[in-house]
Backbone as a chain_set.jsonl record, in Angstrom:
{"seq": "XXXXXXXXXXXXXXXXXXXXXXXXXXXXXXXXXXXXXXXXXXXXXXXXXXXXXXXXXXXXXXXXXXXXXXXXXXXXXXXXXXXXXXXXXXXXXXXXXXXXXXXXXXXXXXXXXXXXXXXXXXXXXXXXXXXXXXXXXXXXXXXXXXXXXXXXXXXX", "coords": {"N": [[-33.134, 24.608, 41.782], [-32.807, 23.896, 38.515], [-29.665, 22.852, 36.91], [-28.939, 23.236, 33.447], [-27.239, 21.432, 31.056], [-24.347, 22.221, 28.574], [-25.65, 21.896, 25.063], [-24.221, 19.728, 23.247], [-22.948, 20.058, 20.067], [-24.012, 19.413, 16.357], [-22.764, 16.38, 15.077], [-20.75, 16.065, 12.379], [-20.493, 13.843, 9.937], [-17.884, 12.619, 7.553], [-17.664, 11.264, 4.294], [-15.723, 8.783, 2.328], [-15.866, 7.269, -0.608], [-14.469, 4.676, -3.115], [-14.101, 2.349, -5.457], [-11.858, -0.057, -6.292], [-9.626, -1.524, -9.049], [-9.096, -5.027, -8.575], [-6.43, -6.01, -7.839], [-3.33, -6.25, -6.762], [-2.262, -3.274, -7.632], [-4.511, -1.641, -7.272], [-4.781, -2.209, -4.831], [-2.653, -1.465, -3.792], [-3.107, 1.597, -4.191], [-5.323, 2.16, -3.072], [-4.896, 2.233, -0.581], [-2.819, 4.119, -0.503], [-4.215, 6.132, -1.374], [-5.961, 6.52, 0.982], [-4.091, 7.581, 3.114], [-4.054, 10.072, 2.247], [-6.651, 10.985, 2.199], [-7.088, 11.236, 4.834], [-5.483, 12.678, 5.363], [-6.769, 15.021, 3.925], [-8.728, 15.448, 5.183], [-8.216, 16.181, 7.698], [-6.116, 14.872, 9.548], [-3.267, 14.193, 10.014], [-0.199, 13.212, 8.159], [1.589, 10.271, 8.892], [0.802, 10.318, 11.734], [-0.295, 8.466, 14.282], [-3.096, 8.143, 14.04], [-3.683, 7.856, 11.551], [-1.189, 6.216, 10.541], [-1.936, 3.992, 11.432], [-4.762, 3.603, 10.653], [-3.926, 3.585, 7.755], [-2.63, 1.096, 7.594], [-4.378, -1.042, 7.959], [-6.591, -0.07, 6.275], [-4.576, -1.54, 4.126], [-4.516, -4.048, 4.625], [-7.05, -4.916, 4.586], [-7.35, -4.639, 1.774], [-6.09, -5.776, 0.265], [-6.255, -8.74, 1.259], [-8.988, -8.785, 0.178], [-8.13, -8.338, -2.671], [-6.701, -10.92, -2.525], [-8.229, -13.296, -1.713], [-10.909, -12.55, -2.354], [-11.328, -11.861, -4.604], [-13.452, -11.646, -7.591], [-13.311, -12.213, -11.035], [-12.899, -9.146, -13.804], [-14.196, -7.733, -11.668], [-14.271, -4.715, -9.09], [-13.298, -4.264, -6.129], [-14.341, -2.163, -3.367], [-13.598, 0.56, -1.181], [-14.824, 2.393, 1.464], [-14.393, 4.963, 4.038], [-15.624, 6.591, 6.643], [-15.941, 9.381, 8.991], [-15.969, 11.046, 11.769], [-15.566, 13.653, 13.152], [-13.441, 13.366, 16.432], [-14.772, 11.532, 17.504], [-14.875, 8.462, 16.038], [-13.289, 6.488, 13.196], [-14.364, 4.597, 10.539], [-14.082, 1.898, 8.425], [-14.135, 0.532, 5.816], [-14.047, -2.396, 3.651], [-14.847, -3.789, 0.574], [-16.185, -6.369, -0.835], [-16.592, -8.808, -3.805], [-17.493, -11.63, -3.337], [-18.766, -14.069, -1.579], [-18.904, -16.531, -1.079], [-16.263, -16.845, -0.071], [-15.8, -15.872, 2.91], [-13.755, -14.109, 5.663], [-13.07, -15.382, 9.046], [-15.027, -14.473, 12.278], [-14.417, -11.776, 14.144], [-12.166, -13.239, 16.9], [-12.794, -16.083, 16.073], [-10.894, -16.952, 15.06], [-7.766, -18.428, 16.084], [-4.049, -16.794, 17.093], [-1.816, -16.61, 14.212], [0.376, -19.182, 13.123], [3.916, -19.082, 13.173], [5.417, -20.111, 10.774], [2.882, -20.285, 9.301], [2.31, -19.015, 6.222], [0.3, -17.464, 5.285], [-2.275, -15.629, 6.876], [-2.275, -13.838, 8.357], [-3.171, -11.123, 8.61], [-5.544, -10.135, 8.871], [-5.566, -10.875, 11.893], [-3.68, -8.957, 12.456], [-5.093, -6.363, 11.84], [-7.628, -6.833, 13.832], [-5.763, -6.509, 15.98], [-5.2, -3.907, 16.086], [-7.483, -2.373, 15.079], [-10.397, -0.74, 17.305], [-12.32, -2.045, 16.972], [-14.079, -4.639, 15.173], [-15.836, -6.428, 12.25], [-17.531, -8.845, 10.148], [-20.115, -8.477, 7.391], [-22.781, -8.997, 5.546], [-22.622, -7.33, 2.229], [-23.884, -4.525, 1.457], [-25.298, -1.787, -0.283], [-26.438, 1.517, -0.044], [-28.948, 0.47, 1.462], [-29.596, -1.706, -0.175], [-29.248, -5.255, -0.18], [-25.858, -6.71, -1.775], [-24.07, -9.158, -3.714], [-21.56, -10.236, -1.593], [-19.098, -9.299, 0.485], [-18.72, -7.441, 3.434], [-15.851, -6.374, 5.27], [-15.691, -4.763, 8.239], [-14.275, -1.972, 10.152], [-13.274, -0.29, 12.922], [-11.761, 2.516, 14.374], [-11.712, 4.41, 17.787], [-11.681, 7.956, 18.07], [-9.862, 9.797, 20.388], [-11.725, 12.092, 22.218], [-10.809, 15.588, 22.055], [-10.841, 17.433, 24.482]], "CA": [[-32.921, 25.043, 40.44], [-31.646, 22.92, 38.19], [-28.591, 23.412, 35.622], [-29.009, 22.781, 31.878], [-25.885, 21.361, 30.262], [-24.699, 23.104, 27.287], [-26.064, 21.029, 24.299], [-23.562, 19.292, 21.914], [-22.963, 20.402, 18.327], [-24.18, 17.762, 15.836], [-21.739, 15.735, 14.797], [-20.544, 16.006, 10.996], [-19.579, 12.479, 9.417], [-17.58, 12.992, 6.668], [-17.022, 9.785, 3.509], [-14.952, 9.042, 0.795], [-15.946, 5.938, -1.659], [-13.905, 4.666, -3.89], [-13.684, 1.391, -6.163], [-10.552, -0.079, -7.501], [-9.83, -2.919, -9.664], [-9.415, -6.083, -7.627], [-5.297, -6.231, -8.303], [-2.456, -5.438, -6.613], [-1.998, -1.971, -7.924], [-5.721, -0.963, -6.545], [-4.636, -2.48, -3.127], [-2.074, -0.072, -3.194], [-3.36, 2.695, -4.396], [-6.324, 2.19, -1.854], [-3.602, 2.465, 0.547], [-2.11, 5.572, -0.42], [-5.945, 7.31, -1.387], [-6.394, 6.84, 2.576], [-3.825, 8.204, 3.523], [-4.335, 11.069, 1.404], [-8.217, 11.552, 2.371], [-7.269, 11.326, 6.349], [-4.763, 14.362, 5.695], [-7.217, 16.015, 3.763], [-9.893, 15.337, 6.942], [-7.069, 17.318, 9.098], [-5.658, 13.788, 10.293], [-1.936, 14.286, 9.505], [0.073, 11.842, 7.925], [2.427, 9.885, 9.444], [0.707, 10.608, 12.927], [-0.647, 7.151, 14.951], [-4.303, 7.523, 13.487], [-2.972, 7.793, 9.94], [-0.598, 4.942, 10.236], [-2.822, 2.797, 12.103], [-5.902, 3.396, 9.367], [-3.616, 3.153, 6.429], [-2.444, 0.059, 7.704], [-5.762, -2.063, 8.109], [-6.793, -0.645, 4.462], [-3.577, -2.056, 3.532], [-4.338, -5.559, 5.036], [-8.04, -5.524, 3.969], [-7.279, -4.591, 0.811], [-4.686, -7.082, 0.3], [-7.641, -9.652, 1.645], [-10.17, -8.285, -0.874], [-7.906, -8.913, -3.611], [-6.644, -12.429, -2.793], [-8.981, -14.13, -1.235], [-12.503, -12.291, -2.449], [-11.823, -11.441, -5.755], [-14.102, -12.117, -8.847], [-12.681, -11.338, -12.443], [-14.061, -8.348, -13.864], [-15.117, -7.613, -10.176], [-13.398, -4.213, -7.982], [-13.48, -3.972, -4.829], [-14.7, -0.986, -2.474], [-13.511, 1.233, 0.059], [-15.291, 2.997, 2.127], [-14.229, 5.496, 4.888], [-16.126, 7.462, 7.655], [-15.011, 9.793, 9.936], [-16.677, 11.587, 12.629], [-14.209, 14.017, 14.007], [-13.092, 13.071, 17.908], [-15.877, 10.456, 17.73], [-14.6, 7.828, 15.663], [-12.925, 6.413, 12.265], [-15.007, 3.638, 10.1], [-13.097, 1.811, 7.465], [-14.958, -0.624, 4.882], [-13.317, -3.066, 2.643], [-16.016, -5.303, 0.267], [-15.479, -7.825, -2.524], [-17.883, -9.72, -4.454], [-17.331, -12.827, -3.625], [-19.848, -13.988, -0.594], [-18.775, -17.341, -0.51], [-14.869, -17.066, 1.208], [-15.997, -14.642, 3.852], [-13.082, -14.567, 6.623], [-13.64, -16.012, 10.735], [-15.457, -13.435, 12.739], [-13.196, -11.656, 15.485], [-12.269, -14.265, 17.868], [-12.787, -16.928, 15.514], [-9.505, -17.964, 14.444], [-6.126, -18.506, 16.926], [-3.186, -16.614, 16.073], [-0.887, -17.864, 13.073], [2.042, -19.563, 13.641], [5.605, -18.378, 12.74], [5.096, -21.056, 10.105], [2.259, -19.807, 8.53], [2.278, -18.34, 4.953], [-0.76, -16.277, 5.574], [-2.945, -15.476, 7.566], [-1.229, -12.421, 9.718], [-3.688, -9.685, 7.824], [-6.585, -10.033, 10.131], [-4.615, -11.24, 13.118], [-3.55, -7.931, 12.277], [-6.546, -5.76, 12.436], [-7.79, -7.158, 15.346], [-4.381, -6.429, 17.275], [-5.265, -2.728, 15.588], [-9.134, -2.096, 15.482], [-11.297, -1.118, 18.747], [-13.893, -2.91, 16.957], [-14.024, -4.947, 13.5], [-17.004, -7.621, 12.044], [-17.866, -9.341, 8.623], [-21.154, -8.566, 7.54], [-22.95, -9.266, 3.979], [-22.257, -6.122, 1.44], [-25.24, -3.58, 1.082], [-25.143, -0.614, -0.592], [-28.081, 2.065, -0.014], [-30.1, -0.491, 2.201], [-29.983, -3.113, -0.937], [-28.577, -6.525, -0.604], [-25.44, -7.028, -2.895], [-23.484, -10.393, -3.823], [-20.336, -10.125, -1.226], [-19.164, -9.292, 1.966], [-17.734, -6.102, 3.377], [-15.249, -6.49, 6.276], [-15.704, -3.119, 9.18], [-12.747, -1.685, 11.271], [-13.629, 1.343, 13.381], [-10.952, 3.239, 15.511], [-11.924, 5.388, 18.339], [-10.719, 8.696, 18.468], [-10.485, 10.677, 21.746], [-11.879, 13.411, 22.156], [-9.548, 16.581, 22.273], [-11.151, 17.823, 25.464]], "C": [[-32.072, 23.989, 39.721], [-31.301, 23.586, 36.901], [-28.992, 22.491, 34.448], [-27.326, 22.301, 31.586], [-25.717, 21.474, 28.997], [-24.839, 21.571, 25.896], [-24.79, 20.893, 23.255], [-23.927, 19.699, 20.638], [-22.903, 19.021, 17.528], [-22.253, 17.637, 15.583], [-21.601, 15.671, 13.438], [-20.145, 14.508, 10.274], [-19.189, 12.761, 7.936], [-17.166, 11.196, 5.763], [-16.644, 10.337, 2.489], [-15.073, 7.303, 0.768], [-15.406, 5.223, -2.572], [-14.36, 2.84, -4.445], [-12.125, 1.313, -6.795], [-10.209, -1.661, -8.107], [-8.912, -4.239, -8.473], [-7.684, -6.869, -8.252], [-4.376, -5.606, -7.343], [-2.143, -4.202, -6.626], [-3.172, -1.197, -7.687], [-5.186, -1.449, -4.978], [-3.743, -1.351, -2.757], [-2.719, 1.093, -3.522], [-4.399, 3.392, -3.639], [-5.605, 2.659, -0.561], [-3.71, 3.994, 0.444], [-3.413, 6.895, -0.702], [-5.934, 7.46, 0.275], [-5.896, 7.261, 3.39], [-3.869, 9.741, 3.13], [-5.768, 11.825, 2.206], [-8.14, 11.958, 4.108], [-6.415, 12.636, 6.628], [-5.585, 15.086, 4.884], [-8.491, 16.299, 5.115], [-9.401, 16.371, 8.217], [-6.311, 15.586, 9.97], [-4.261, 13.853, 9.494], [-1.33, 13.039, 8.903], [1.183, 11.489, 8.741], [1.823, 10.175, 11.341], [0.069, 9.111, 13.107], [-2.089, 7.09, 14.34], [-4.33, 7.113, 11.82], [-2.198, 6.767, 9.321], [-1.735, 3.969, 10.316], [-4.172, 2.412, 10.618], [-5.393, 2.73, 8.441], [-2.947, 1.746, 6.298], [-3.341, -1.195, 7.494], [-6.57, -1.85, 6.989], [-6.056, -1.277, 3.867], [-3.696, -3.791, 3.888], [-5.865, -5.654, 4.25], [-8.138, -5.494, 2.483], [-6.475, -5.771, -0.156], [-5.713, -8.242, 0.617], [-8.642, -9.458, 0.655], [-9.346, -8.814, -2.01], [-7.421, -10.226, -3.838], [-7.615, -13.23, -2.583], [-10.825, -13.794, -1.892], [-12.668, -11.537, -4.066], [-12.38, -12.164, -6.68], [-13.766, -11.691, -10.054], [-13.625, -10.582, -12.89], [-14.694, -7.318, -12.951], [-14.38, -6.662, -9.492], [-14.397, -4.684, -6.938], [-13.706, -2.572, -4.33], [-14.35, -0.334, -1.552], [-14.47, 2.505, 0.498], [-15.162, 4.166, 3.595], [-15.18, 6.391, 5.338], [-15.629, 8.019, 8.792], [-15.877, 11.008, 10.344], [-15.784, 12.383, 13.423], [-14.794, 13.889, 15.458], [-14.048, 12.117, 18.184], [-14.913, 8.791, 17.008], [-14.159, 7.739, 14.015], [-13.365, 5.249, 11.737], [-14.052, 2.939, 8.606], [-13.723, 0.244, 6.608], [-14.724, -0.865, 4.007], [-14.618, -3.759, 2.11], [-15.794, -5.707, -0.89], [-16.656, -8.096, -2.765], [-17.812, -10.769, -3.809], [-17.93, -13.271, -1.9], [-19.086, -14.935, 0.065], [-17.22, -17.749, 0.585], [-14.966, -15.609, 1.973], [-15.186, -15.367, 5.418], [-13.839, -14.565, 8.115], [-13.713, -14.71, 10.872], [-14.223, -13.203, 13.796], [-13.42, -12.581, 16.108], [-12.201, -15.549, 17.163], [-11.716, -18.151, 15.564], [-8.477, -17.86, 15.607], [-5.294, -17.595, 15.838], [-2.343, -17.335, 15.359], [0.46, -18.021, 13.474], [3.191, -18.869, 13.072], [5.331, -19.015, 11.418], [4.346, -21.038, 9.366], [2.589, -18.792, 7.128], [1.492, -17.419, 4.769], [-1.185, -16.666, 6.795], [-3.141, -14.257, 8.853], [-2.086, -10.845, 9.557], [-5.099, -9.41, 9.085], [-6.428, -10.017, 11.701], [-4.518, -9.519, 13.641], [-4.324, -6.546, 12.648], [-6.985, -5.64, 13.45], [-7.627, -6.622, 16.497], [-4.519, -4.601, 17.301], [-6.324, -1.859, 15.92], [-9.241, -2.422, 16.566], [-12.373, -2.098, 17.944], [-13.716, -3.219, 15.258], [-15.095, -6.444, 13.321], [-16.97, -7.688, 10.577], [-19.109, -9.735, 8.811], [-21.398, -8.669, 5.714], [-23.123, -7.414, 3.139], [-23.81, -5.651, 1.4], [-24.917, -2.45, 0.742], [-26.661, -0.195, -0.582], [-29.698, 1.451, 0.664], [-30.434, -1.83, 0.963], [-28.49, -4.242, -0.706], [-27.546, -6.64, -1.626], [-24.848, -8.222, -2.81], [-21.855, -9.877, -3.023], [-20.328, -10.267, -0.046], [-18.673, -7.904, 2.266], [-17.163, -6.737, 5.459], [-15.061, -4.802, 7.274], [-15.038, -2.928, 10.491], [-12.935, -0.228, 11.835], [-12.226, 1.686, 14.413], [-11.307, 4.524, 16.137], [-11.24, 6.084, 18.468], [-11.059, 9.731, 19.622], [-10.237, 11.998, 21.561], [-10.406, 14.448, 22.481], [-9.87, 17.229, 23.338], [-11.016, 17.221, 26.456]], "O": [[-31.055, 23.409, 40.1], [-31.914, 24.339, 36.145], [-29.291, 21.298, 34.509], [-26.373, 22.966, 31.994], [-26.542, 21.042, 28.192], [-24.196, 20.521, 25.934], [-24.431, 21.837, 22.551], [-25.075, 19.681, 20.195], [-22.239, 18.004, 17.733], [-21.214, 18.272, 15.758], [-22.572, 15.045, 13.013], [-18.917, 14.421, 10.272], [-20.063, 13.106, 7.14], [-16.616, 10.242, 6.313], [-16.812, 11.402, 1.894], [-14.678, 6.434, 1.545], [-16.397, 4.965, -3.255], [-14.982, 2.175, -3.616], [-11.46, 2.12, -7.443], [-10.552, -2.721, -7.583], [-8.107, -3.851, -7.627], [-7.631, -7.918, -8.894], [-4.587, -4.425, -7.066], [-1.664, -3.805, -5.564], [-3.015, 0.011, -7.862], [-5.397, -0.674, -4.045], [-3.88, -0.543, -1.838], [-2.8, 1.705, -2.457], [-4.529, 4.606, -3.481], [-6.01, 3.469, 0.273], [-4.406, 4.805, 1.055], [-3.466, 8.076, -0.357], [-5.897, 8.596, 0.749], [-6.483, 7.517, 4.441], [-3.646, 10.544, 4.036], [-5.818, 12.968, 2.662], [-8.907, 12.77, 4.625], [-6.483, 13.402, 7.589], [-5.194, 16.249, 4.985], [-8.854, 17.324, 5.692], [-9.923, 16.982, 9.15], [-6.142, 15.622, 11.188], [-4.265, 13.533, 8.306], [-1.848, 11.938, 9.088], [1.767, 12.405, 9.32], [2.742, 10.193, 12.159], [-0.099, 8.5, 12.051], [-2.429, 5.94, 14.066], [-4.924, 6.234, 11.195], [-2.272, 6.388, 8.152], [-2.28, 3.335, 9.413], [-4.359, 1.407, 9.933], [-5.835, 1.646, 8.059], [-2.713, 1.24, 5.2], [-2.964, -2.207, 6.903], [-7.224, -2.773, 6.504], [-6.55, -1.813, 2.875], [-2.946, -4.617, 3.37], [-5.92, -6.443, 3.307], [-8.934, -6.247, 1.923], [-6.661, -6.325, -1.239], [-5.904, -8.734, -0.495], [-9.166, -10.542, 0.398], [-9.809, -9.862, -2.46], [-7.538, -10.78, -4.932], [-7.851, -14.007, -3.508], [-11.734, -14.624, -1.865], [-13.621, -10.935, -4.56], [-11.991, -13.326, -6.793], [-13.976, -10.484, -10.17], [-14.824, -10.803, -12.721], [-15.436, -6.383, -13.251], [-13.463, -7.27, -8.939], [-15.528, -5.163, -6.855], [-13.152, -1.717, -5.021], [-15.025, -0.732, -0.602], [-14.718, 3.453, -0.246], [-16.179, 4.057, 4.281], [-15.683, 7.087, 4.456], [-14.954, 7.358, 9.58], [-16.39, 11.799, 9.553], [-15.22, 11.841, 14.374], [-15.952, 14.112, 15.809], [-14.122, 11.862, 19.386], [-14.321, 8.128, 17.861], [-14.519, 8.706, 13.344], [-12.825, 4.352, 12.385], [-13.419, 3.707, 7.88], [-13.602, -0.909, 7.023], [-14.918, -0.043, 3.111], [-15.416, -4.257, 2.904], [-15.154, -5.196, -1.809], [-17.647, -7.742, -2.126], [-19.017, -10.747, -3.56], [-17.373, -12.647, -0.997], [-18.607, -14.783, 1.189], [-17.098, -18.527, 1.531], [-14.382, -14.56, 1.699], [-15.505, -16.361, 6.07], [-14.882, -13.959, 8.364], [-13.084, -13.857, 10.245], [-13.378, -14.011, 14.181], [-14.561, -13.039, 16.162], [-11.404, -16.303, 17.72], [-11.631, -19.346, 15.846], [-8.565, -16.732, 16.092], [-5.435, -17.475, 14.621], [-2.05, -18.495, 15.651], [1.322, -17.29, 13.962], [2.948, -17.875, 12.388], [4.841, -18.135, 10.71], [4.643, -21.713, 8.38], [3.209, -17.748, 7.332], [1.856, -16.458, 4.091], [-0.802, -17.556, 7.555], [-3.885, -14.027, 9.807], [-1.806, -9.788, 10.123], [-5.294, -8.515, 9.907], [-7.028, -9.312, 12.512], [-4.984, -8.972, 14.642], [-4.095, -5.843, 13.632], [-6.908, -4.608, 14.118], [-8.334, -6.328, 17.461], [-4.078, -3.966, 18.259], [-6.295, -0.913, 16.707], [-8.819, -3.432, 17.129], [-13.162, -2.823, 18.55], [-13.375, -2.435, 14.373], [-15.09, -7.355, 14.148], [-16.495, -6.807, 9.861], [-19.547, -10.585, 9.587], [-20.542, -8.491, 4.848], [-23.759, -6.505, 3.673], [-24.759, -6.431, 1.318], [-24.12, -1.901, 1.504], [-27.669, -0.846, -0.857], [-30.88, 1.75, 0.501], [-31.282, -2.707, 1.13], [-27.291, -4.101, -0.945], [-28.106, -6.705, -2.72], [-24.988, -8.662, -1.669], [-21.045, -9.243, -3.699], [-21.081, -10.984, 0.614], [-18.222, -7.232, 1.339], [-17.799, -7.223, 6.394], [-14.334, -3.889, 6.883], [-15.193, -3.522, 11.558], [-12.741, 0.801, 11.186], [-11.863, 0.807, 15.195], [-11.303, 5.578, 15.5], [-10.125, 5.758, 18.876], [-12.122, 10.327, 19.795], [-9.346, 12.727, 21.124], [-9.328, 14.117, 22.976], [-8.957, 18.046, 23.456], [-11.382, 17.707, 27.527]]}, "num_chains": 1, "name": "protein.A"}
């Protein structure tokens, strides 16, 4: 005889989209939206997935607006979240042509360095992060979007 095992309940993925202008005061405010959206998700604030997230929007965002902005031009966030499965986190700019080293790419930055500590960053943060060209809805757009997932373990 053989045993059935009881079938998994789908899985819900829940997003929140936002744009904000490609300045300082959208980097933060991107910030503080994500922490916001991860305690409305049931992800508390101030707990290790909450920091950790709002941290790596806080660096890509900060990256989106120096390095990938276009005047005129926000930037995008993107979050996904799959409860006890995982947390998806998608920064994208216009700007195609300064698209940062893939993981692994770059060495870390020296003491000495002026930048460069934002990705380093990530990295040291994200189970898993890549730079791929921006698409919205399966179309091609002019940019890049940078993707930072953190696994979360199950509660069982």
């Amino acid at each position: 005889m053989q045993s059935l095992s009881p079938q998994q309940p789908p899985v819900t993925v829940r997003t929140f989209t936002q744009r904000f202008s490609s300045t300082p005061l959208g980097a933060r405010l991107a910030r503080h939206l994500t922490a916001t959206q991860l305690h409305t998700w049931g992800i508390p604030y101030r707990t290790a997935l909450s920091d950790t997230a709002t941290l790596i929007v806080a660096e890509l965002a900060a990256n989106a607006v120096t390095h990938g902005r276009v005047p005129g031009r926000d930037f995008e966030l993107r979050l996904s979240h799959a409860p006890h499965v995982h947390l998806q986190i998608e920064v994208s700019d216009t700007r195609a042509e300064r698209r940062p080293p893939a993981p692994g790419e770059r060495p870390a930055p020296s003491l000495l360095d002026d930048t460069g500590r934002g990705l380093f960053l990530v990295d040291a943060l994200a189970d898993r992060w890549e730079v791929v060209d921006r698409v919205s809805r399966g179309v091609a757009l002019p940019g890049k979007t940078v993707r930072a997932e953190l696994d979360i373990p199950s509660a069982g």
